[in-house]
PDB file of C-alpha atoms in Angstrom:
ATOM      1  CA  MET A 719     -19.432  21.044 -11.813  1.00 33.00           C
ATOM      2  CA  ALA A 720     -16.368  21.057 -14.151  1.00 37.00           C
ATOM      3  CA  ARG A 721     -13.911  19.899 -11.655  1.00 38.00           C
ATOM      4  CA  THR A 722     -15.637  17.230 -10.983  1.00 40.00           C
ATOM      5  CA  GLU A 723     -16.959  15.958 -14.323  1.00 39.00           C
ATOM      6  CA  SER A 724     -12.992  15.500 -15.038  1.00 42.00           C
ATOM      7  CA  ALA A 725     -12.434  13.647 -12.268  1.00 42.00           C
ATOM      8  CA  LYS A 726     -14.740  11.248 -13.388  1.00 41.00           C
ATOM      9  CA  ASN A 727     -12.387  10.579 -16.420  1.00 41.00           C
ATOM     10  CA  LEU A 728      -9.515  10.231 -15.160  1.00 43.00           C
ATOM     11  CA  THR A 729      -7.874   7.123 -17.408  1.00 43.00           C
ATOM     12  CA  LEU A 730      -5.628   8.585 -19.346  1.00 39.00           C
ATOM     13  CA  GLU A 731      -2.901   7.292 -21.287  1.00 36.00           C
ATOM     14  CA  ALA A 732      -1.172   4.008 -21.645  1.00 35.00           C
ATOM     15  CA  PRO A 733      -1.851   0.746 -20.005  1.00 43.00           C
ATOM     16  CA  GLN A 734       1.490  -0.691 -20.274  1.00 67.00           C
ATOM     17  CA  GLY A 735       3.043   2.409 -18.762  1.00 91.00           C
ATOM     18  CA  ALA A 736       2.281   2.969 -14.630  1.00 96.00           C
ATOM     19  CA  ASP A 737      -0.348   3.423 -13.076  1.00 96.00           C
ATOM     20  CA  VAL A 738      -0.909   7.083 -10.495  1.00 97.00           C
ATOM     21  CA  PHE A 739      -3.450   6.071  -7.976  1.00 97.00           C
ATOM     22  CA  VAL A 740      -5.183   9.663  -6.525  1.00 97.00           C
ATOM     23  CA  CYS A 741      -7.386   9.572  -3.445  1.00 96.00           C
ATOM     24  CA  VAL A 742      -9.933  11.778  -4.608  1.00 95.00           C
ATOM     25  CA  THR A 743     -12.252  12.311  -1.232  1.00 92.00           C
ATOM     26  CA  CYS A 744      -9.223  13.723   0.678  1.00 89.00           C
ATOM     27  CA  ARG A 745      -9.820  17.241   2.518  1.00 84.00           C
ATOM     28  CA  LYS A 746      -8.234  17.771   5.611  1.00 77.00           C
ATOM     29  CA  ALA A 747      -9.318  19.532   8.680  1.00 75.00           C
ATOM     30  CA  GLY A 748      -9.723  23.404   7.496  1.00 79.00           C
ATOM     31  CA  ASP A 749     -10.515  22.804   4.318  1.00 79.00           C
ATOM     32  CA  ASP A 750     -13.805  24.561   2.912  1.00 82.00           C
ATOM     33  CA  GLU A 751     -16.961  22.002   2.913  1.00 82.00           C
ATOM     34  CA  GLU A 752     -18.071  24.222   0.564  1.00 85.00           C
ATOM     35  CA  GLY A 753     -15.695  23.464  -2.450  1.00 86.00           C
ATOM     36  CA  PRO A 754     -14.338  21.214  -4.193  1.00 90.00           C
ATOM     37  CA  ARG A 755     -12.202  18.738  -2.414  1.00 93.00           C
ATOM     38  CA  PRO A 756      -8.404  19.137  -2.343  1.00 95.00           C
ATOM     39  CA  GLY A 757      -8.368  15.750  -3.655  1.00 96.00           C
ATOM     40  CA  ALA A 758      -9.600  15.810  -6.654  1.00 95.00           C
ATOM     41  CA  LEU A 759      -7.732  18.922  -7.921  1.00 96.00           C
ATOM     42  CA  LEU A 760      -4.923  16.928  -6.935  1.00 97.00           C
ATOM     43  CA  ALA A 761      -6.407  13.805  -9.155  1.00 96.00           C
ATOM     44  CA  ALA A 762      -7.651  16.458 -12.596  1.00 96.00           C
ATOM     45  CA  ALA A 763      -3.936  18.326 -11.934  1.00 97.00           C
ATOM     46  CA  THR A 764      -2.523  14.752 -12.322  1.00 97.00           C
ATOM     47  CA  ALA A 765      -4.427  13.803 -14.716  1.00 96.00           C
ATOM     48  CA  LYS A 766      -3.376  16.970 -16.982  1.00 97.00           C
ATOM     49  CA  ALA A 767       0.208  16.759 -16.105  1.00 97.00           C
ATOM     50  CA  ALA A 768       0.624  12.705 -17.178  1.00 97.00           C
ATOM     51  CA  HIS A 769      -0.241  13.759 -21.070  1.00 96.00           C
ATOM     52  CA  GLY A 770       2.001  12.470 -23.607  1.00 95.00           C
ATOM     53  CA  THR A 771       4.297  10.571 -20.356  1.00 96.00           C
ATOM     54  CA  GLY A 772       2.394   6.472 -20.028  1.00 94.00           C
ATOM     55  CA  VAL A 773       1.786   7.069 -17.144  1.00 96.00           C
ATOM     56  CA  THR A 774      -2.248   6.150 -16.742  1.00 95.00           C
ATOM     57  CA  VAL A 775      -3.594   8.409 -12.605  1.00 96.00           C
ATOM     58  CA  ILE A 776      -7.208   6.394 -11.444  1.00 96.00           C
ATOM     59  CA  GLY A 777      -9.541   7.986  -8.915  1.00 96.00           C
ATOM     60  CA  VAL A 778     -10.660   6.428  -6.063  1.00 95.00           C
ATOM     61  CA  GLU A 779     -12.319   7.854  -3.160  1.00 93.00           C
ATOM     62  CA  CYS A 780     -10.614   6.731  -0.194  1.00 94.00           C
ATOM     63  CA  LEU A 781      -6.866   5.120   0.597  1.00 96.00           C
ATOM     64  CA  GLY A 782      -6.877   5.175   3.904  1.00 96.00           C
ATOM     65  CA  ASN A 783      -4.055   7.354   4.611  1.00 96.00           C
ATOM     66  CA  CYS A 784      -6.808  10.242   6.155  1.00 93.00           C
ATOM     67  CA  SER A 785      -4.976  11.319   8.975  1.00 93.00           C
ATOM     68  CA  ARG A 786      -1.898  12.575   6.645  1.00 95.00           C
ATOM     69  CA  SER A 787      -3.842  13.665   3.512  1.00 95.00           C
ATOM     70  CA  LEU A 788      -3.673  13.904   0.676  1.00 97.00           C
ATOM     71  CA  SER A 789      -3.205  11.233  -0.660  1.00 97.00           C
ATOM     72  CA  ALA A 790      -1.766   9.153  -3.922  1.00 98.00           C
ATOM     73  CA  ALA A 791      -0.343   5.505  -4.972  1.00 98.00           C
ATOM     74  CA  MET A 792       1.520   4.391  -7.657  1.00 98.00           C
ATOM     75  CA  ARG A 793       3.019   1.029  -8.944  1.00 96.00           C
ATOM     76  CA  ALA A 794       4.197   0.175 -13.156  1.00 95.00           C
ATOM     77  CA  ARG A 795       4.439  -3.684 -14.267  1.00 90.00           C
ATOM     78  CA  ASP A 796       5.897  -5.963 -11.769  1.00 90.00           C
ATOM     79  CA  SER A 797       7.873  -2.916  -9.420  1.00 95.00           C
ATOM     80  CA  TRP A 798       6.175  -1.793  -5.976  1.00 97.00           C
ATOM     81  CA  THR A 799       3.376  -0.294  -5.175  1.00 97.00           C
ATOM     82  CA  TYR A 800       4.190   2.573  -3.475  1.00 98.00           C
ATOM     83  CA  VAL A 801       1.515   4.980  -1.177  1.00 98.00           C
ATOM     84  CA  PHE A 802       2.473   8.925  -0.267  1.00 98.00           C
ATOM     85  CA  GLY A 803       0.652  11.295   2.518  1.00 98.00           C
ATOM     86  CA  GLY A 804       1.088  14.817   2.926  1.00 96.00           C
ATOM     87  CA  LEU A 805       0.431  15.999  -0.957  1.00 97.00           C
ATOM     88  CA  ASP A 806      -0.330  19.349  -1.921  1.00 96.00           C
ATOM     89  CA  ALA A 807      -2.778  19.650  -4.910  1.00 96.00           C
ATOM     90  CA  ALA A 808      -1.188  22.726  -6.268  1.00 96.00           C
ATOM     91  CA  ASN A 809       1.619  21.859  -6.778  1.00 97.00           C
ATOM     92  CA  ASP A 810       2.739  17.943  -6.223  1.00 98.00           C
ATOM     93  CA  ALA A 811       1.137  16.336  -9.606  1.00 98.00           C
ATOM     94  CA  PRO A 812       4.141  17.010 -10.976  1.00 98.00           C
ATOM     95  CA  ALA A 813       6.063  14.995  -8.451  1.00 98.00           C
ATOM     96  CA  LEU A 814       4.187  12.129  -8.750  1.00 98.00           C
ATOM     97  CA  ILE A 815       4.129  12.397 -12.245  1.00 98.00           C
ATOM     98  CA  ALA A 816       7.824  12.362 -12.482  1.00 98.00           C
ATOM     99  CA  GLY A 817       7.958   9.328  -9.415  1.00 98.00           C
ATOM    100  CA  ALA A 818       5.907   6.923 -12.150  1.00 98.00           C
ATOM    101  CA  GLN A 819       8.273   7.378 -14.831  1.00 97.00           C
ATOM    102  CA  LEU A 820      10.963   7.060 -12.299  1.00 97.00           C
ATOM    103  CA  LEU A 821       8.773   3.946 -11.664  1.00 97.00           C
ATOM    104  CA  MET A 822       8.479   2.996 -14.618  1.00 96.00           C
ATOM    105  CA  ASP A 823      11.846   2.544 -16.190  1.00 95.00           C
ATOM    106  CA  ALA A 824      12.592   0.766 -12.785  1.00 95.00           C
ATOM    107  CA  ALA A 825      14.837  -1.990 -13.492  1.00 93.00           C
ATOM    108  CA  ASP A 826      14.192  -4.333 -10.038  1.00 93.00           C
ATOM    109  CA  GLY A 827      10.640  -2.642  -9.622  1.00 95.00           C
ATOM    110  CA  THR A 828      12.022  -0.119  -7.083  1.00 96.00           C
ATOM    111  CA  LEU A 829      11.337   3.756  -7.437  1.00 97.00           C
ATOM    112  CA  PRO A 830      15.653   4.614  -7.287  1.00 97.00           C
ATOM    113  CA  TRP A 831      16.048   7.804  -4.223  1.00 96.00           C
ATOM    114  CA  ARG A 832      18.219   9.368  -6.482  1.00 95.00           C
ATOM    115  CA  GLY A 833      16.149  11.559  -8.460  1.00 96.00           C
ATOM    116  CA  ARG A 834      13.209  10.964  -6.621  1.00 98.00           C
ATOM    117  CA  PRO A 835      11.118  14.080  -5.428  1.00 98.00           C
ATOM    118  CA  ASP A 836      11.265  15.729  -2.095  1.00 98.00           C
ATOM    119  CA  VAL A 837       8.071  15.626  -1.809  1.00 98.00           C
ATOM    120  CA  LEU A 838       8.613  11.280  -2.690  1.00 98.00           C
ATOM    121  CA  LYS A 839      10.810  10.984  -0.080  1.00 98.00           C
ATOM    122  CA  ARG A 840       9.788  12.286   2.803  1.00 97.00           C
ATOM    123  CA  GLY A 841       5.783  11.788   2.064  1.00 98.00           C
ATOM    124  CA  LEU A 842       6.553   7.734   1.575  1.00 98.00           C
ATOM    125  CA  ILE A 843       3.531   6.259   3.950  1.00 98.00           C
ATOM    126  CA  ALA A 844       4.656   2.498   2.797  1.00 98.00           C
ATOM    127  CA  ARG A 845       5.137   0.419  -0.437  1.00 97.00           C
ATOM    128  CA  ILE A 846       3.592  -3.367  -0.762  1.00 97.00           C
ATOM    129  CA  PRO A 847       6.006  -6.082  -2.712  1.00 96.00           C
ATOM    130  CA  PRO A 848       5.344  -7.028  -6.050  1.00 93.00           C
ATOM    131  CA  LEU A 849       2.301  -9.977  -7.178  1.00 85.00           C
ATOM    132  CA  HIS A 850       3.948 -12.954  -7.278  1.00 78.00           C
ATOM    133  CA  PHE A 851       7.278 -11.545  -5.164  1.00 85.00           C
ATOM    134  CA  THR A 852       9.865 -14.011  -3.625  1.00 77.00           C
ATOM    135  CA  PRO A 853      11.876 -13.028  -1.479  1.00 72.00           C
ATOM    136  CA  THR A 854      15.392 -13.347  -2.049  1.00 57.00           C
ATOM    137  CA  PRO A 855      17.523 -14.507   1.002  1.00 51.00           C
ATOM    138  CA  GLU A 856      19.247 -10.571   1.159  1.00 47.00           C
ATOM    139  CA  ASP A 857      15.946  -9.560   1.556  1.00 46.00           C
ATOM    140  CA  LEU A 858      15.160 -11.680   5.040  1.00 47.00           C
ATOM    141  CA  GLU A 859      18.882 -11.705   6.915  1.00 41.00           C
TER     142      GLU A 859
ATOM    143  CA  MET B1230      19.284 -18.536  15.321  1.00 34.00           C
ATOM    144  CA  ALA B1231      15.982 -20.642  15.168  1.00 37.00           C
ATOM    145  CA  ARG B1232      13.836 -17.064  14.930  1.00 38.00           C
ATOM    146  CA  THR B1233      16.175 -16.002  12.131  1.00 40.00           C
ATOM    147  CA  GLU B1234      16.071 -19.284  10.533  1.00 39.00           C
ATOM    148  CA  SER B1235      12.070 -19.269  10.132  1.00 41.00           C
ATOM    149  CA  ALA B1236      12.112 -15.726   8.459  1.00 41.00           C
ATOM    150  CA  LYS B1237      13.625 -17.277   5.930  1.00 41.00           C
ATOM    151  CA  ASN B1238      10.690 -19.686   4.710  1.00 41.00           C
ATOM    152  CA  LEU B1239       7.734 -17.919   5.921  1.00 43.00           C
ATOM    153  CA  THR B1240       5.935 -18.408   2.344  1.00 43.00           C
ATOM    154  CA  LEU B1241       3.430 -21.582   2.984  1.00 39.00           C
ATOM    155  CA  GLU B1242      -0.009 -22.616   2.178  1.00 36.00           C
ATOM    156  CA  ALA B1243      -2.452 -22.020  -1.084  1.00 35.00           C
ATOM    157  CA  PRO B1244      -1.010 -20.437  -3.540  1.00 43.00           C
ATOM    158  CA  GLN B1245      -4.488 -18.699  -4.501  1.00 67.00           C
ATOM    159  CA  GLY B1246      -6.156 -18.135  -1.120  1.00 91.00           C
ATOM    160  CA  ALA B1247      -4.115 -14.771   0.892  1.00 96.00           C
ATOM    161  CA  ASP B1248      -0.831 -13.398   1.138  1.00 96.00           C
ATOM    162  CA  VAL B1249       0.570 -11.514   4.713  1.00 97.00           C
ATOM    163  CA  PHE B1250       3.447  -9.856   3.128  1.00 97.00           C
ATOM    164  CA  VAL B1251       5.257  -8.306   7.622  1.00 97.00           C
ATOM    165  CA  CYS B1252       8.246  -6.695   7.981  1.00 96.00           C
ATOM    166  CA  VAL B1253      10.703  -8.830   9.487  1.00 95.00           C
ATOM    167  CA  THR B1254      12.572  -5.785  10.049  1.00 92.00           C
ATOM    168  CA  CYS B1255      10.827  -3.212  12.021  1.00 88.00           C
ATOM    169  CA  ARG B1256      12.133  -2.870  15.234  1.00 84.00           C
ATOM    170  CA  LYS B1257      11.293   0.435  17.199  1.00 77.00           C
ATOM    171  CA  ALA B1258      12.736   2.928  19.474  1.00 75.00           C
ATOM    172  CA  GLY B1259      14.276   0.852  22.687  1.00 79.00           C
ATOM    173  CA  ASP B1260      13.985  -2.268  20.832  1.00 79.00           C
ATOM    174  CA  ASP B1261      17.397  -4.788  21.679  1.00 81.00           C
ATOM    175  CA  GLU B1262      19.438  -4.138  19.270  1.00 82.00           C
ATOM    176  CA  GLU B1263      21.108  -7.679  19.915  1.00 85.00           C
ATOM    177  CA  GLY B1264      17.595  -9.907  20.242  1.00 85.00           C
ATOM    178  CA  PRO B1265      15.445 -10.835  17.010  1.00 90.00           C
ATOM    179  CA  ARG B1266      13.763  -7.924  15.563  1.00 93.00           C
ATOM    180  CA  PRO B1267      10.182  -7.679  16.026  1.00 95.00           C
ATOM    181  CA  GLY B1268       9.527  -7.606  12.943  1.00 96.00           C
ATOM    182  CA  ALA B1269      10.809 -11.327  12.364  1.00 95.00           C
ATOM    183  CA  LEU B1270       9.366 -12.270  15.734  1.00 96.00           C
ATOM    184  CA  LEU B1271       5.673 -11.554  14.559  1.00 97.00           C
ATOM    185  CA  ALA B1272       6.801 -12.576  10.612  1.00 96.00           C
ATOM    186  CA  ALA B1273       7.292 -16.008  12.168  1.00 96.00           C
ATOM    187  CA  ALA B1274       4.201 -16.462  14.681  1.00 97.00           C
ATOM    188  CA  THR B1275       2.414 -15.043  11.937  1.00 97.00           C
ATOM    189  CA  ALA B1276       3.250 -17.874   9.522  1.00 97.00           C
ATOM    190  CA  LYS B1277       3.020 -20.692  12.133  1.00 97.00           C
ATOM    191  CA  ALA B1278      -0.415 -18.689  13.200  1.00 97.00           C
ATOM    192  CA  ALA B1279      -0.953 -19.433   8.980  1.00 97.00           C
ATOM    193  CA  HIS B1280      -1.356 -23.206   9.013  1.00 96.00           C
ATOM    194  CA  GLY B1281      -4.286 -24.849   7.803  1.00 95.00           C
ATOM    195  CA  THR B1282      -5.707 -21.348   6.223  1.00 96.00           C
ATOM    196  CA  GLY B1283      -5.029 -20.646   3.169  1.00 94.00           C
ATOM    197  CA  VAL B1284      -3.232 -17.879   4.203  1.00 96.00           C
ATOM    198  CA  THR B1285       0.210 -17.240   2.872  1.00 95.00           C
ATOM    199  CA  VAL B1286       3.191 -15.174   4.729  1.00 96.00           C
ATOM    200  CA  ILE B1287       5.953 -13.630   3.036  1.00 96.00           C
ATOM    201  CA  GLY B1288       8.576 -11.752   5.031  1.00 96.00           C
ATOM    202  CA  VAL B1289       9.395  -9.144   3.508  1.00 95.00           C
ATOM    203  CA  GLU B1290      12.677  -6.373   3.985  1.00 93.00           C
ATOM    204  CA  CYS B1291      10.811  -3.451   5.326  1.00 94.00           C
ATOM    205  CA  LEU B1292       7.025  -2.257   4.160  1.00 96.00           C
ATOM    206  CA  GLY B1293       7.973   2.117   4.706  1.00 96.00           C
ATOM    207  CA  ASN B1294       6.183   2.482   7.376  1.00 96.00           C
ATOM    208  CA  CYS B1295       9.336   2.272  10.017  1.00 93.00           C
ATOM    209  CA  SER B1296       7.614   5.497  11.477  1.00 93.00           C
ATOM    210  CA  ARG B1297       4.304   3.167  12.420  1.00 95.00           C
ATOM    211  CA  SER B1298       6.233   0.055  12.972  1.00 95.00           C
ATOM    212  CA  LEU B1299       5.445  -2.765  12.659  1.00 97.00           C
ATOM    213  CA  SER B1300       4.093  -2.765   9.478  1.00 97.00           C
ATOM    214  CA  ALA B1301       2.721  -6.136   7.706  1.00 98.00           C
ATOM    215  CA  ALA B1302       0.076  -5.659   3.884  1.00 98.00           C
ATOM    216  CA  MET B1303      -2.402  -7.527   3.095  1.00 98.00           C
ATOM    217  CA  ARG B1304      -3.850  -8.912  -0.754  1.00 96.00           C
ATOM    218  CA  ALA B1305      -6.462 -12.073  -1.978  1.00 96.00           C
ATOM    219  CA  ARG B1306      -7.108 -12.107  -5.298  1.00 90.00           C
ATOM    220  CA  ASP B1307      -8.342  -9.666  -6.851  1.00 90.00           C
ATOM    221  CA  SER B1308      -9.058  -7.512  -4.500  1.00 95.00           C
ATOM    222  CA  TRP B1309      -7.661  -4.703  -2.859  1.00 97.00           C
ATOM    223  CA  THR B1310      -3.570  -4.423  -0.463  1.00 97.00           C
ATOM    224  CA  TYR B1311      -3.693  -2.949   2.600  1.00 98.00           C
ATOM    225  CA  VAL B1312      -1.647  -1.929   4.879  1.00 98.00           C
ATOM    226  CA  PHE B1313      -1.792  -1.932   8.653  1.00 98.00           C
ATOM    227  CA  GLY B1314       0.422  -0.393  11.535  1.00 98.00           C
ATOM    228  CA  GLY B1315       1.311  -0.549  14.766  1.00 97.00           C
ATOM    229  CA  LEU B1316       1.600  -4.731  15.167  1.00 97.00           C
ATOM    230  CA  ASP B1317       2.758  -6.022  17.909  1.00 96.00           C
ATOM    231  CA  ALA B1318       4.848  -9.109  17.456  1.00 96.00           C
ATOM    232  CA  ALA B1319       3.075 -11.338  20.660  1.00 96.00           C
ATOM    233  CA  ASN B1320      -0.408 -10.239  20.266  1.00 97.00           C
ATOM    234  CA  ASP B1321      -1.237  -9.550  16.370  1.00 98.00           C
ATOM    235  CA  ALA B1322      -0.459 -12.958  14.355  1.00 98.00           C
ATOM    236  CA  PRO B1323      -3.901 -13.753  14.639  1.00 98.00           C
ATOM    237  CA  ALA B1324      -5.651 -11.089  13.740  1.00 98.00           C
ATOM    238  CA  LEU B1325      -3.815 -10.885  10.568  1.00 98.00           C
ATOM    239  CA  ILE B1326      -4.781 -14.738   9.725  1.00 98.00           C
ATOM    240  CA  ALA B1327      -8.049 -13.301  10.569  1.00 98.00           C
ATOM    241  CA  GLY B1328      -7.892 -10.080   7.921  1.00 98.00           C
ATOM    242  CA  ALA B1329      -6.736 -12.383   5.364  1.00 98.00           C
ATOM    243  CA  GLN B1330      -9.505 -14.490   5.629  1.00 97.00           C
ATOM    244  CA  LEU B1331     -12.090 -11.439   5.551  1.00 97.00           C
ATOM    245  CA  LEU B1332     -10.396 -10.430   2.318  1.00 97.00           C
ATOM    246  CA  MET B1333      -9.825 -13.770   0.821  1.00 96.00           C
ATOM    247  CA  ASP B1334     -13.682 -14.239   1.434  1.00 95.00           C
ATOM    248  CA  ALA B1335     -15.308 -11.400   0.535  1.00 95.00           C
ATOM    249  CA  ALA B1336     -16.884 -10.597  -2.928  1.00 93.00           C
ATOM    250  CA  ASP B1337     -16.088  -7.457  -3.617  1.00 93.00           C
ATOM    251  CA  GLY B1338     -12.359  -6.889  -2.840  1.00 95.00           C
ATOM    252  CA  THR B1339     -12.968  -5.013   0.296  1.00 96.00           C
ATOM    253  CA  LEU B1340     -11.287  -6.209   3.819  1.00 97.00           C
ATOM    254  CA  PRO B1341     -14.655  -5.911   6.034  1.00 97.00           C
ATOM    255  CA  TRP B1342     -15.157  -3.646   8.714  1.00 96.00           C
ATOM    256  CA  ARG B1343     -17.565  -5.150  10.914  1.00 95.00           C
ATOM    257  CA  GLY B1344     -16.426  -8.601  12.113  1.00 96.00           C
ATOM    258  CA  ARG B1345     -12.438  -7.376  11.392  1.00 98.00           C
ATOM    259  CA  PRO B1346      -9.891  -7.679  14.977  1.00 98.00           C
ATOM    260  CA  ASP B1347      -9.702  -4.347  16.200  1.00 98.00           C
ATOM    261  CA  VAL B1348      -6.006  -3.529  16.016  1.00 98.00           C
ATOM    262  CA  LEU B1349      -6.455  -3.656  12.211  1.00 98.00           C
ATOM    263  CA  LYS B1350      -8.806  -0.593  12.099  1.00 98.00           C
ATOM    264  CA  ARG B1351      -6.955   1.293  14.248  1.00 97.00           C
ATOM    265  CA  GLY B1352      -4.196   0.062  12.341  1.00 98.00           C
ATOM    266  CA  LEU B1353      -4.426   0.609   9.074  1.00 98.00           C
ATOM    267  CA  ILE B1354      -1.855   2.473   7.224  1.00 98.00           C
ATOM    268  CA  ALA B1355      -3.859   2.999   3.794  1.00 98.00           C
ATOM    269  CA  ARG B1356      -5.624   0.847   0.870  1.00 97.00           C
ATOM    270  CA  ILE B1357      -4.540   0.064  -2.875  1.00 97.00           C
ATOM    271  CA  PRO B1358      -6.962  -0.471  -5.652  1.00 96.00           C
ATOM    272  CA  PRO B1359      -6.139  -4.297  -7.362  1.00 93.00           C
ATOM    273  CA  LEU B1360      -4.953  -4.663  -9.989  1.00 85.00           C
ATOM    274  CA  HIS B1361      -7.233  -3.893 -13.218  1.00 78.00           C
ATOM    275  CA  PHE B1362      -9.085  -1.359 -11.042  1.00 85.00           C
ATOM    276  CA  THR B1363     -11.726   0.401 -12.593  1.00 77.00           C
ATOM    277  CA  PRO B1364     -13.628   3.015 -10.491  1.00 72.00           C
ATOM    278  CA  THR B1365     -16.877   2.972 -10.512  1.00 57.00           C
ATOM    279  CA  PRO B1366     -19.260   5.977 -10.321  1.00 51.00           C
ATOM    280  CA  GLU B1367     -19.474   5.813  -6.674  1.00 47.00           C
ATOM    281  CA  ASP B1368     -15.928   6.378  -6.165  1.00 46.00           C
ATOM    282  CA  LEU B1369     -15.604   9.470  -7.486  1.00 47.00           C
ATOM    283  CA  GLU B1370     -18.984  10.957  -6.963  1.00 41.00           C
TER     284      GLU B1370
END
C-alpha cells in the first residue's frame, strides 16, 4: 500500500533543523478499520509539507496520547519538546511544519505563542524541558 | 516558606541516572490559593524520595498539562521520555521514583508495563522518542 510505504520513509531533510514525530498508529473511534490509518496519512502529509524547510518528519508507533489523537511531537536543537493532540490528517500538516520552523528559530528554545498556528495552541498536550535543563530562579519562584 | 525553598533546590543525585521533572506551578480548581502549590509539594516529596536512588528531581515551571495536573515527566539516558498527569502530591512521589528507576534499568529505553506503578499506567499523558531515534520497521508497519 503506497501510504504505508511512504510512512516507512519519513526521514527527510536536515538533521540540524527540527524533528516532528507523528504517531502513525493513531486512529479515532469510528475510523475505517480497513483503510489507511489517519495517523499514517498525517505523517505522510507532514513529510510532504516538510520538503525544503529543514524539518525532519519521523513516523512513530504510538506517542501515548491515544485518547486525544491524532498526535505529534516536535523538538529542535536544545529546545523544549512539545506534544500536540487533536490533529486532523487532512488539514494540520502545514501547521506542524510552521510550528517546527518557529521552534527551530526560537532563541530561548520555547515555542512562541505569537504566530503559533491555532491548532498548536488549542492542541497542546505537554511540553518537556531540553536535555541539560537547569531551572532558573524564575522557573521555581 | 520552607516548601518553596525546597522546591528551589531540587537538583539532586547522579546525572547519569534518570531525571524526573515535576511541574511546580500545578494547582487544581478549588485548591487553596494562599497555601503552597500542590505541584511544589509533589516536587519536594519526590526530591526527598529520590535520595540514594540515582534519580534527579527537577522542578519545572509548567509542563503544559494543566487540564490533567498534577504533572511530571521522566527520562533516562537514551530512553523515551514519559509524561504523566493526574498525580497526587501526598501519595505519588514514590511511584515517580519507582518508575524512573524502571526506566533507568530498561535496556530498550521504554518503560515496562510490568511492575509499573498503577498511577503511571492510568496517568500516562504522552511518550516521546529519544534523541537520535530511528524508527525500526516494526515501528512503522
